[in-house]
mmCIF file of C-alpha atoms and ligand atoms in Angstrom:
data_model
loop_
_atom_site.group_PDB
_atom_site.id
_atom_site.type_symbol
_atom_site.label_atom_id
_atom_site.label_comp_id
_atom_site.label_asym_id
_atom_site.label_seq_id
_atom_site.Cartn_x
_atom_site.Cartn_y
_atom_site.Cartn_z
ATOM 1 C CA MET Q 1433 12.610 21.129 0.587
ATOM 2 C CA SER Q 1434 11.720 19.629 4.091
ATOM 3 C CA VAL Q 1435 13.923 16.868 5.203
ATOM 4 C CA VAL Q 1436 12.871 14.147 7.613
ATOM 5 C CA THR Q 1437 15.647 13.944 10.019
ATOM 6 C CA GLU Q 1438 17.528 11.128 11.371
ATOM 7 C CA SER Q 1439 15.850 11.247 14.776
ATOM 8 C CA ALA Q 1440 12.342 11.367 13.312
ATOM 9 C CA LEU Q 1441 13.158 8.289 11.195
ATOM 10 C CA THR Q 1442 14.552 6.515 14.273
ATOM 11 C CA ASN Q 1443 11.074 7.249 16.063
ATOM 12 C CA LEU Q 1444 9.212 5.819 13.151
ATOM 13 C CA LYS Q 1445 11.280 2.778 13.248
ATOM 14 C CA THR Q 1446 10.678 2.115 16.736
ATOM 15 C CA ALA Q 1447 6.841 2.674 16.294
ATOM 16 C CA TYR Q 1448 6.745 0.636 13.238
ATOM 17 C CA ASP Q 1449 8.549 -2.352 14.668
ATOM 18 C CA GLN Q 1450 6.216 -2.151 17.830
ATOM 19 C CA ASP Q 1451 2.705 -1.596 16.091
ATOM 20 C CA GLY Q 1452 3.553 -2.393 12.511
ATOM 21 C CA TRP Q 1453 2.619 0.932 11.133
ATOM 22 C CA CYS Q 1454 3.512 4.658 11.709
ATOM 23 C CA GLU Q 1455 2.833 8.077 10.309
ATOM 24 C CA LEU Q 1456 5.190 10.389 8.763
ATOM 25 C CA PRO Q 1457 5.393 13.953 10.565
ATOM 26 C CA TYR Q 1458 5.335 15.458 6.975
ATOM 27 C CA ARG Q 1459 2.656 15.384 4.347
ATOM 28 C CA PHE Q 1460 2.725 16.111 0.667
ATOM 29 C CA THR Q 1461 1.757 19.838 -0.432
ATOM 30 C CA ASP Q 1462 -1.389 20.608 -1.662
ATOM 31 C CA ARG Q 1463 0.343 21.000 -5.091
ATOM 32 C CA ALA Q 1464 2.040 17.559 -4.951
ATOM 33 C CA VAL Q 1465 -1.362 16.118 -4.236
ATOM 34 C CA SER Q 1466 -3.184 17.967 -7.093
ATOM 35 C CA LEU Q 1467 -0.434 16.713 -9.410
ATOM 36 C CA LEU Q 1468 -0.714 13.098 -8.489
ATOM 37 C CA LYS Q 1469 -4.543 13.278 -8.330
ATOM 38 C CA ALA Q 1470 -4.569 14.715 -12.039
ATOM 39 C CA ARG Q 1471 -2.324 11.764 -13.120
ATOM 40 C CA VAL Q 1472 -4.648 9.187 -11.315
ATOM 41 C CA GLU Q 1473 -7.602 10.561 -12.998
ATOM 42 C CA ALA Q 1474 -6.130 10.429 -16.419
ATOM 43 C CA ILE Q 1475 -4.813 6.918 -16.138
ATOM 44 C CA SER Q 1476 -7.985 5.776 -14.494
ATOM 45 C CA GLY Q 1477 -9.716 6.724 -17.857
ATOM 46 C CA GLU Q 1478 -7.309 4.695 -19.985
ATOM 47 C CA ARG Q 1479 -8.274 1.291 -21.427
ATOM 48 C CA ARG Q 1480 -5.154 -0.840 -20.265
ATOM 49 C CA PRO Q 1481 -4.454 -4.046 -18.230
ATOM 50 C CA GLU Q 1482 -3.471 -2.067 -15.290
ATOM 51 C CA VAL Q 1483 -6.624 -0.491 -14.642
ATOM 52 C CA VAL Q 1484 -8.917 -2.867 -12.494
ATOM 53 C CA TYR Q 1485 -12.544 -2.402 -12.083
ATOM 54 C CA GLU Q 1486 -15.073 -3.183 -9.379
ATOM 55 C CA GLN Q 1487 -16.809 -6.336 -9.786
ATOM 56 C CA GLY Q 1488 -19.569 -6.388 -12.608
ATOM 57 C CA SER Q 1489 -19.281 -2.490 -12.986
ATOM 58 C CA GLY Q 1490 -17.370 0.085 -15.055
ATOM 59 C CA THR Q 1491 -16.275 1.916 -11.845
ATOM 60 C CA VAL Q 1492 -12.457 1.874 -11.585
ATOM 61 C CA ARG Q 1493 -11.302 0.254 -8.451
ATOM 62 C CA GLY Q 1494 -7.542 0.672 -8.780
ATOM 63 C CA ILE Q 1495 -4.674 1.270 -11.080
ATOM 64 C CA HIS Q 1496 -1.441 -0.466 -10.901
ATOM 65 C CA GLY Q 1497 2.151 -0.228 -11.976
ATOM 66 C CA CYS Q 1498 1.884 3.451 -12.894
ATOM 67 C CA HIS Q 1499 5.587 4.233 -11.883
ATOM 68 C CA VAL Q 1500 6.604 2.305 -14.810
ATOM 69 C CA PHE Q 1501 4.647 4.282 -17.499
ATOM 70 C CA ASP Q 1502 4.083 7.573 -15.735
ATOM 71 C CA GLU Q 1503 6.662 10.252 -15.195
ATOM 72 C CA VAL Q 1504 5.004 11.828 -12.073
ATOM 73 C CA CYS Q 1505 4.468 8.509 -10.335
ATOM 74 C CA ALA Q 1506 8.079 7.555 -11.674
ATOM 75 C CA ALA Q 1507 9.331 10.557 -9.719
ATOM 76 C CA LEU Q 1508 7.208 9.802 -6.549
ATOM 77 C CA VAL Q 1509 8.931 6.558 -6.034
ATOM 78 C CA ARG Q 1510 12.305 8.061 -6.231
ATOM 79 C CA HIS Q 1511 11.471 10.689 -3.676
ATOM 80 C CA PRO Q 1512 14.537 10.737 -1.164
ATOM 81 C CA GLN Q 1513 12.369 10.859 1.987
ATOM 82 C CA LEU Q 1514 10.246 7.904 0.845
ATOM 83 C CA VAL Q 1515 13.246 5.797 -0.025
ATOM 84 C CA ALA Q 1516 15.017 6.995 2.951
ATOM 85 C CA LEU Q 1517 11.912 5.969 5.180
ATOM 86 C CA ALA Q 1518 11.651 2.350 3.644
ATOM 87 C CA GLU Q 1519 15.395 1.980 3.873
ATOM 88 C CA GLU Q 1520 15.129 2.779 7.448
ATOM 89 C CA LEU Q 1521 12.224 0.570 7.898
ATOM 90 C CA THR Q 1522 13.510 -2.499 6.154
ATOM 91 C CA GLY Q 1523 17.076 -1.897 6.994
ATOM 92 C CA GLY Q 1524 18.748 -1.823 3.710
ATOM 93 C CA PRO Q 1525 18.743 -0.870 -0.075
ATOM 94 C CA VAL Q 1526 14.981 -1.253 -1.587
ATOM 95 C CA TYR Q 1527 13.382 -1.463 -4.933
ATOM 96 C CA VAL Q 1528 9.805 -0.940 -5.786
ATOM 97 C CA TYR Q 1529 7.677 -4.312 -5.731
ATOM 98 C CA GLN Q 1530 4.246 -2.825 -6.321
ATOM 99 C CA PHE Q 1531 2.653 0.481 -6.885
ATOM 100 C CA LYS Q 1532 -1.112 0.833 -6.989
ATOM 101 C CA VAL Q 1533 -3.875 3.528 -6.200
ATOM 102 C CA ASN Q 1534 -6.998 2.084 -4.676
ATOM 103 C CA LEU Q 1535 -9.710 4.671 -5.672
ATOM 104 C CA LYS Q 1536 -12.730 3.637 -3.289
ATOM 105 C CA GLN Q 1537 -15.128 5.827 -5.561
ATOM 106 C CA ALA Q 1538 -17.813 7.707 -3.714
ATOM 107 C CA HIS Q 1539 -20.676 5.240 -2.710
ATOM 108 C CA GLU Q 1540 -19.309 2.452 -4.836
ATOM 109 C CA GLY Q 1541 -15.834 1.810 -3.741
ATOM 110 C CA ALA Q 1542 -16.039 -1.719 -2.287
ATOM 111 C CA ALA Q 1543 -14.466 -2.981 0.981
ATOM 112 C CA TRP Q 1544 -11.172 -4.948 1.342
ATOM 113 C CA PRO Q 1545 -11.712 -7.896 3.983
ATOM 114 C CA TRP Q 1546 -9.436 -8.576 6.733
ATOM 115 C CA HIS Q 1547 -5.966 -9.719 5.279
ATOM 116 C CA GLN Q 1548 -2.207 -9.598 5.195
ATOM 117 C CA ASP Q 1549 -0.372 -8.555 2.167
ATOM 118 C CA TYR Q 1550 2.481 -10.826 2.960
ATOM 119 C CA ALA Q 1551 0.191 -13.847 2.383
ATOM 120 C CA PHE Q 1552 -0.233 -12.900 -1.272
ATOM 121 C CA TRP Q 1553 3.592 -12.314 -1.701
ATOM 122 C CA SER Q 1554 4.755 -15.245 -0.191
ATOM 123 C CA GLU Q 1555 2.087 -17.700 -1.304
ATOM 124 C CA GLU Q 1556 1.937 -16.366 -4.858
ATOM 125 C CA ASP Q 1557 5.177 -14.832 -5.531
ATOM 126 C CA GLY Q 1558 7.542 -16.681 -3.173
ATOM 127 C CA MET Q 1559 8.760 -13.432 -1.433
ATOM 128 C CA PRO Q 1560 11.286 -14.955 1.157
ATOM 129 C CA SER Q 1561 10.398 -12.943 4.065
ATOM 130 C CA PRO Q 1562 8.023 -9.937 4.871
ATOM 131 C CA ASN Q 1563 10.901 -7.506 4.806
ATOM 132 C CA ALA Q 1564 9.240 -5.079 2.734
ATOM 133 C CA VAL Q 1565 7.044 -1.850 3.531
ATOM 134 C CA ASN Q 1566 4.004 -0.386 2.248
ATOM 135 C CA ILE Q 1567 3.927 3.310 1.969
ATOM 136 C CA ALA Q 1568 0.568 4.825 1.835
ATOM 137 C CA ILE Q 1569 -0.354 8.339 0.445
ATOM 138 C CA SER Q 1570 -3.703 9.726 1.047
ATOM 139 C CA LEU Q 1571 -4.641 11.596 -2.024
ATOM 140 C CA ASP Q 1572 -8.171 12.519 -0.497
ATOM 141 C CA ASP Q 1573 -9.139 13.480 3.006
ATOM 142 C CA ILE Q 1574 -10.199 10.356 4.768
ATOM 143 C CA HIS Q 1575 -12.609 9.912 7.357
ATOM 144 C CA GLU Q 1576 -14.547 7.243 9.041
ATOM 145 C CA ALA Q 1577 -17.092 6.850 6.232
ATOM 146 C CA ASN Q 1578 -15.098 6.647 3.010
ATOM 147 C CA GLY Q 1579 -13.431 3.599 3.706
ATOM 148 C CA PRO Q 1580 -10.324 4.255 5.636
ATOM 149 C CA LEU Q 1581 -7.576 1.645 6.037
ATOM 150 C CA VAL Q 1582 -7.989 -0.156 9.372
ATOM 151 C CA VAL Q 1583 -4.940 -2.014 11.048
ATOM 152 C CA ILE Q 1584 -4.740 -4.260 14.097
ATOM 153 C CA PRO Q 1585 -1.540 -2.709 15.917
ATOM 154 C CA GLY Q 1586 1.033 -5.678 16.700
ATOM 155 C CA SER Q 1587 -0.501 -7.923 14.524
ATOM 156 C CA HIS Q 1588 2.465 -8.083 12.181
ATOM 157 C CA ARG Q 1589 4.456 -9.804 14.568
ATOM 158 C CA LEU Q 1590 2.189 -13.068 14.601
ATOM 159 C CA GLY Q 1591 2.845 -14.580 11.465
ATOM 160 C CA LEU Q 1592 0.554 -15.203 8.827
ATOM 161 C CA PHE Q 1593 -3.196 -16.628 9.550
ATOM 162 C CA ASP Q 1594 -5.813 -18.723 7.685
ATOM 163 C CA LEU Q 1595 -3.646 -19.612 4.694
ATOM 164 C CA PRO Q 1596 -5.537 -21.935 2.300
ATOM 165 C CA GLU Q 1597 -4.359 -25.442 1.237
ATOM 166 C CA LYS Q 1598 -1.414 -24.678 -0.973
ATOM 167 C CA GLU Q 1599 -1.990 -24.464 -4.581
ATOM 168 C CA PRO Q 1600 0.748 -24.554 -7.040
ATOM 169 C CA GLN Q 1601 2.398 -21.058 -7.564
ATOM 170 C CA GLY Q 1602 0.855 -18.880 -9.985
ATOM 171 C CA ASP Q 1603 -2.305 -21.072 -10.477
ATOM 172 C CA SER Q 1604 -4.714 -18.765 -8.809
ATOM 173 C CA ASP Q 1605 -6.410 -15.796 -10.659
ATOM 174 C CA TRP Q 1606 -4.531 -12.566 -10.009
ATOM 175 C CA GLN Q 1607 -7.812 -10.755 -10.110
ATOM 176 C CA GLN Q 1608 -8.627 -12.341 -6.818
ATOM 177 C CA HIS Q 1609 -5.677 -10.571 -5.512
ATOM 178 C CA VAL Q 1610 -7.233 -7.153 -6.108
ATOM 179 C CA SER Q 1611 -10.936 -7.692 -5.807
ATOM 180 C CA ALA Q 1612 -13.268 -7.462 -2.949
ATOM 181 C CA ASP Q 1613 -13.293 -11.256 -3.180
ATOM 182 C CA LEU Q 1614 -9.687 -11.640 -2.070
ATOM 183 C CA ALA Q 1615 -7.845 -15.127 -2.324
ATOM 184 C CA TYR Q 1616 -6.230 -14.699 1.277
ATOM 185 C CA THR Q 1617 -7.997 -13.387 3.896
ATOM 186 C CA VAL Q 1618 -7.905 -13.592 7.675
ATOM 187 C CA ARG Q 1619 -11.175 -14.907 9.289
ATOM 188 C CA GLU Q 1620 -13.657 -12.593 10.343
ATOM 189 C CA GLU Q 1621 -14.048 -13.908 13.835
ATOM 190 C CA ARG Q 1622 -10.175 -14.242 14.290
ATOM 191 C CA ALA Q 1623 -9.664 -10.363 13.192
ATOM 192 C CA GLU Q 1624 -12.522 -9.310 15.377
ATOM 193 C CA LYS Q 1625 -10.939 -11.152 18.292
ATOM 194 C CA MET Q 1626 -7.623 -9.700 17.608
ATOM 195 C CA ALA Q 1627 -9.102 -6.136 17.360
ATOM 196 C CA ALA Q 1628 -10.886 -6.654 20.442
ATOM 197 C CA GLU Q 1629 -7.668 -7.533 22.411
ATOM 198 C CA SER Q 1630 -5.300 -5.042 20.699
ATOM 199 C CA GLY Q 1631 -7.341 -2.395 19.243
ATOM 200 C CA ARG Q 1632 -8.019 -1.023 15.830
ATOM 201 C CA VAL Q 1633 -6.639 2.180 14.314
ATOM 202 C CA LEU Q 1634 -8.434 3.779 11.604
ATOM 203 C CA ILE Q 1635 -5.879 5.605 9.048
ATOM 204 C CA THR Q 1636 -7.933 8.882 8.673
ATOM 205 C CA GLY Q 1637 -6.650 12.327 7.885
ATOM 206 C CA GLU Q 1638 -6.114 14.868 5.236
ATOM 207 C CA ALA Q 1639 -4.981 14.335 1.879
ATOM 208 C CA GLY Q 1640 -0.915 14.261 1.524
ATOM 209 C CA ALA Q 1641 -0.705 12.336 4.772
ATOM 210 C CA VAL Q 1642 1.887 9.385 4.530
ATOM 211 C CA HIS Q 1643 1.842 6.388 6.560
ATOM 212 C CA ALA Q 1644 3.754 3.028 6.344
ATOM 213 C CA PHE Q 1645 2.482 -0.190 7.225
ATOM 214 C CA HIS Q 1646 4.189 -3.814 7.526
ATOM 215 C CA PRO Q 1647 3.283 -6.507 5.066
ATOM 216 C CA SER Q 1648 2.173 -8.823 7.780
ATOM 217 C CA ILE Q 1649 -0.176 -6.337 9.535
ATOM 218 C CA VAL Q 1650 -3.732 -7.611 9.729
ATOM 219 C CA HIS Q 1651 -5.827 -4.893 7.911
ATOM 220 C CA SER Q 1652 -9.040 -4.282 6.060
ATOM 221 C CA SER Q 1653 -11.277 -1.333 4.827
ATOM 222 C CA SER Q 1654 -14.935 -1.096 4.678
ATOM 223 C CA ASN Q 1655 -17.143 -0.131 1.616
ATOM 224 C CA ASN Q 1656 -17.348 3.693 0.767
ATOM 225 C CA ILE Q 1657 -20.721 4.652 2.134
ATOM 226 C CA SER Q 1658 -19.928 8.644 1.507
ATOM 227 C CA PRO Q 1659 -20.196 11.169 -1.137
ATOM 228 C CA ASP Q 1660 -16.437 11.405 -0.735
ATOM 229 C CA ARG Q 1661 -13.757 9.270 -3.109
ATOM 230 C CA ARG Q 1662 -11.017 8.004 -0.840
ATOM 231 C CA ALA Q 1663 -8.026 7.263 -3.221
ATOM 232 C CA LEU Q 1664 -5.059 5.892 -1.216
ATOM 233 C CA LEU Q 1665 -1.648 5.527 -3.369
ATOM 234 C CA LEU Q 1666 0.437 2.469 -2.200
ATOM 235 C CA ILE Q 1667 4.040 1.811 -2.747
ATOM 236 C CA THR Q 1668 5.646 -1.333 -1.703
ATOM 237 C CA TYR Q 1669 9.261 -1.280 -1.517
ATOM 238 C CA ASN Q 1670 10.902 -4.615 -0.863
ATOM 239 C CA ALA Q 1671 14.546 -5.089 0.413
ATOM 240 C CA VAL Q 1672 16.774 -5.979 -2.465
ATOM 241 C CA ASP Q 1673 17.983 -9.128 -0.926
ATOM 242 C CA ASN Q 1674 14.238 -10.111 -0.510
ATOM 243 C CA ALA Q 1675 13.258 -10.342 -4.089
ATOM 244 C CA PRO Q 1676 11.144 -13.554 -5.143
ATOM 245 C CA GLU Q 1677 13.363 -15.550 -7.504
ATOM 246 C CA ASN Q 1678 10.683 -16.700 -10.202
ATOM 247 C CA PRO Q 1679 7.596 -14.664 -9.941
ATOM 248 C CA THR Q 1680 4.730 -15.331 -12.348
ATOM 249 C CA ARG Q 1681 2.046 -12.852 -11.686
ATOM 250 C CA PRO Q 1682 1.758 -9.907 -13.996
ATOM 251 C CA GLU Q 1683 4.825 -7.413 -13.697
ATOM 252 C CA PHE Q 1684 2.254 -4.650 -12.699
ATOM 253 C CA LEU Q 1685 1.702 -6.710 -9.383
ATOM 254 C CA VAL Q 1686 5.329 -7.804 -9.075
ATOM 255 C CA ALA Q 1687 8.339 -5.851 -10.505
ATOM 256 C CA ARG Q 1688 11.085 -7.964 -12.002
ATOM 257 C CA ASP Q 1689 13.721 -5.516 -11.524
ATOM 258 C CA SER Q 1690 15.129 -5.516 -8.166
ATOM 259 C CA THR Q 1691 17.922 -2.955 -8.773
ATOM 260 C CA ARG Q 1692 18.105 -0.637 -5.900
ATOM 261 C CA ILE Q 1693 16.234 2.528 -6.700
ATOM 262 C CA THR Q 1694 18.041 5.770 -7.096
ATOM 263 C CA PRO Q 1695 16.517 8.487 -5.116
ATOM 264 C CA ASP Q 1696 16.226 11.643 -7.022
ATOM 265 C CA ALA Q 1697 14.746 15.010 -5.692
ATOM 266 C CA GLY Q 1698 12.752 16.425 -8.132
ATOM 267 C CA ASP Q 1699 11.178 19.829 -7.629
ATOM 268 C CA ARG Q 1700 7.303 19.264 -8.046
ATOM 269 C CA LEU Q 1701 6.549 16.648 -5.096
ATOM 270 C CA GLU Q 1702 7.157 18.204 -1.779
ATOM 271 C CA LEU Q 1703 6.717 17.441 1.559
ATOM 272 C CA ALA Q 1704 5.984 19.933 4.208
ATOM 273 C CA PRO Q 1705 5.945 19.322 8.158
ATOM 274 C CA ARG Q 1706 2.475 18.284 9.382
ATOM 275 C CA PRO Q 1707 0.919 20.434 11.889
ATOM 276 C CA LEU Q 1708 0.884 19.100 15.383
ATOM 277 C CA ALA Q 1709 -2.450 17.411 16.052
HETATM 278 C C1 SIN L 1410 -7.602 -0.280 0.792
HETATM 279 O O1 SIN L 1410 -7.353 0.480 -0.242
HETATM 280 O O2 SIN L 1410 -8.532 0.169 1.496
HETATM 281 C C2 SIN L 1410 -6.765 -1.681 1.086
HETATM 282 C C3 SIN L 1410 -5.413 -1.350 0.694
HETATM 283 C C4 SIN L 1410 -4.735 -2.741 0.957
HETATM 284 O O3 SIN L 1410 -5.266 -3.663 1.646
HETATM 285 O O4 SIN L 1410 -3.481 -2.675 0.885
HETATM 286 MN MN1 MN L 1411 -3.493 -5.154 1.837
#
């Protein structure tokens, strides 16, 4: 198995601190991606609360918390290289806070407006600080037309924007945290102004790519207007000492067990060095 070196991790941390996102110089092999895709497709067909649909349609938008009930997803979150990356970027032991796959189905996958993930975790769950990290694994080839994630570099250093008047914790509808009609958004004009000043990065590339992005980075993604699905698997690792005290949202959105995850090198989900661009 390829190993992400100490010096690669240090470089990633420098980029992440500066820009709020980074890309691993490794990708999951085609075999690993196929295995994950097969599980995602099987779970998407199940009738269970963790499966969420696009508004007013039977199209699956996302699946959640799969690492709890699916052995391949459980193996993925324990992947030693992912855990090492998360621990490097957060500076200490981590646990899995959230796991989801946003499917962005061909032609039907709806947008995610500009937002910051930490707005949800802070306002809804009481996460004390944004010392967590999202690790995104592309399960399909991602290009401009199938709704790539778009991030504004450096925006993670500016705090949270446009929070609504505070509602009592847990009162809002969790469906509004996973639908195209998000509860916490960054105003369009603000985000566009920030993007005009700082630039925007489209997270495109081949299936198997691994990116990390900060909970406070301003990001969005557009409708999938292409015939190609854009499945993106997202693992949020949170620092063990940053666990919220009394979260109330469903467990498939906020894990309750904040014990440090134990890395485990299985033999089916392999990383390989990514060819230089
Ligand atoms: C997306 O899947 O495009 C959005 C993911 C996110 O906002 O975390
Ligand atoms: Mn998000």
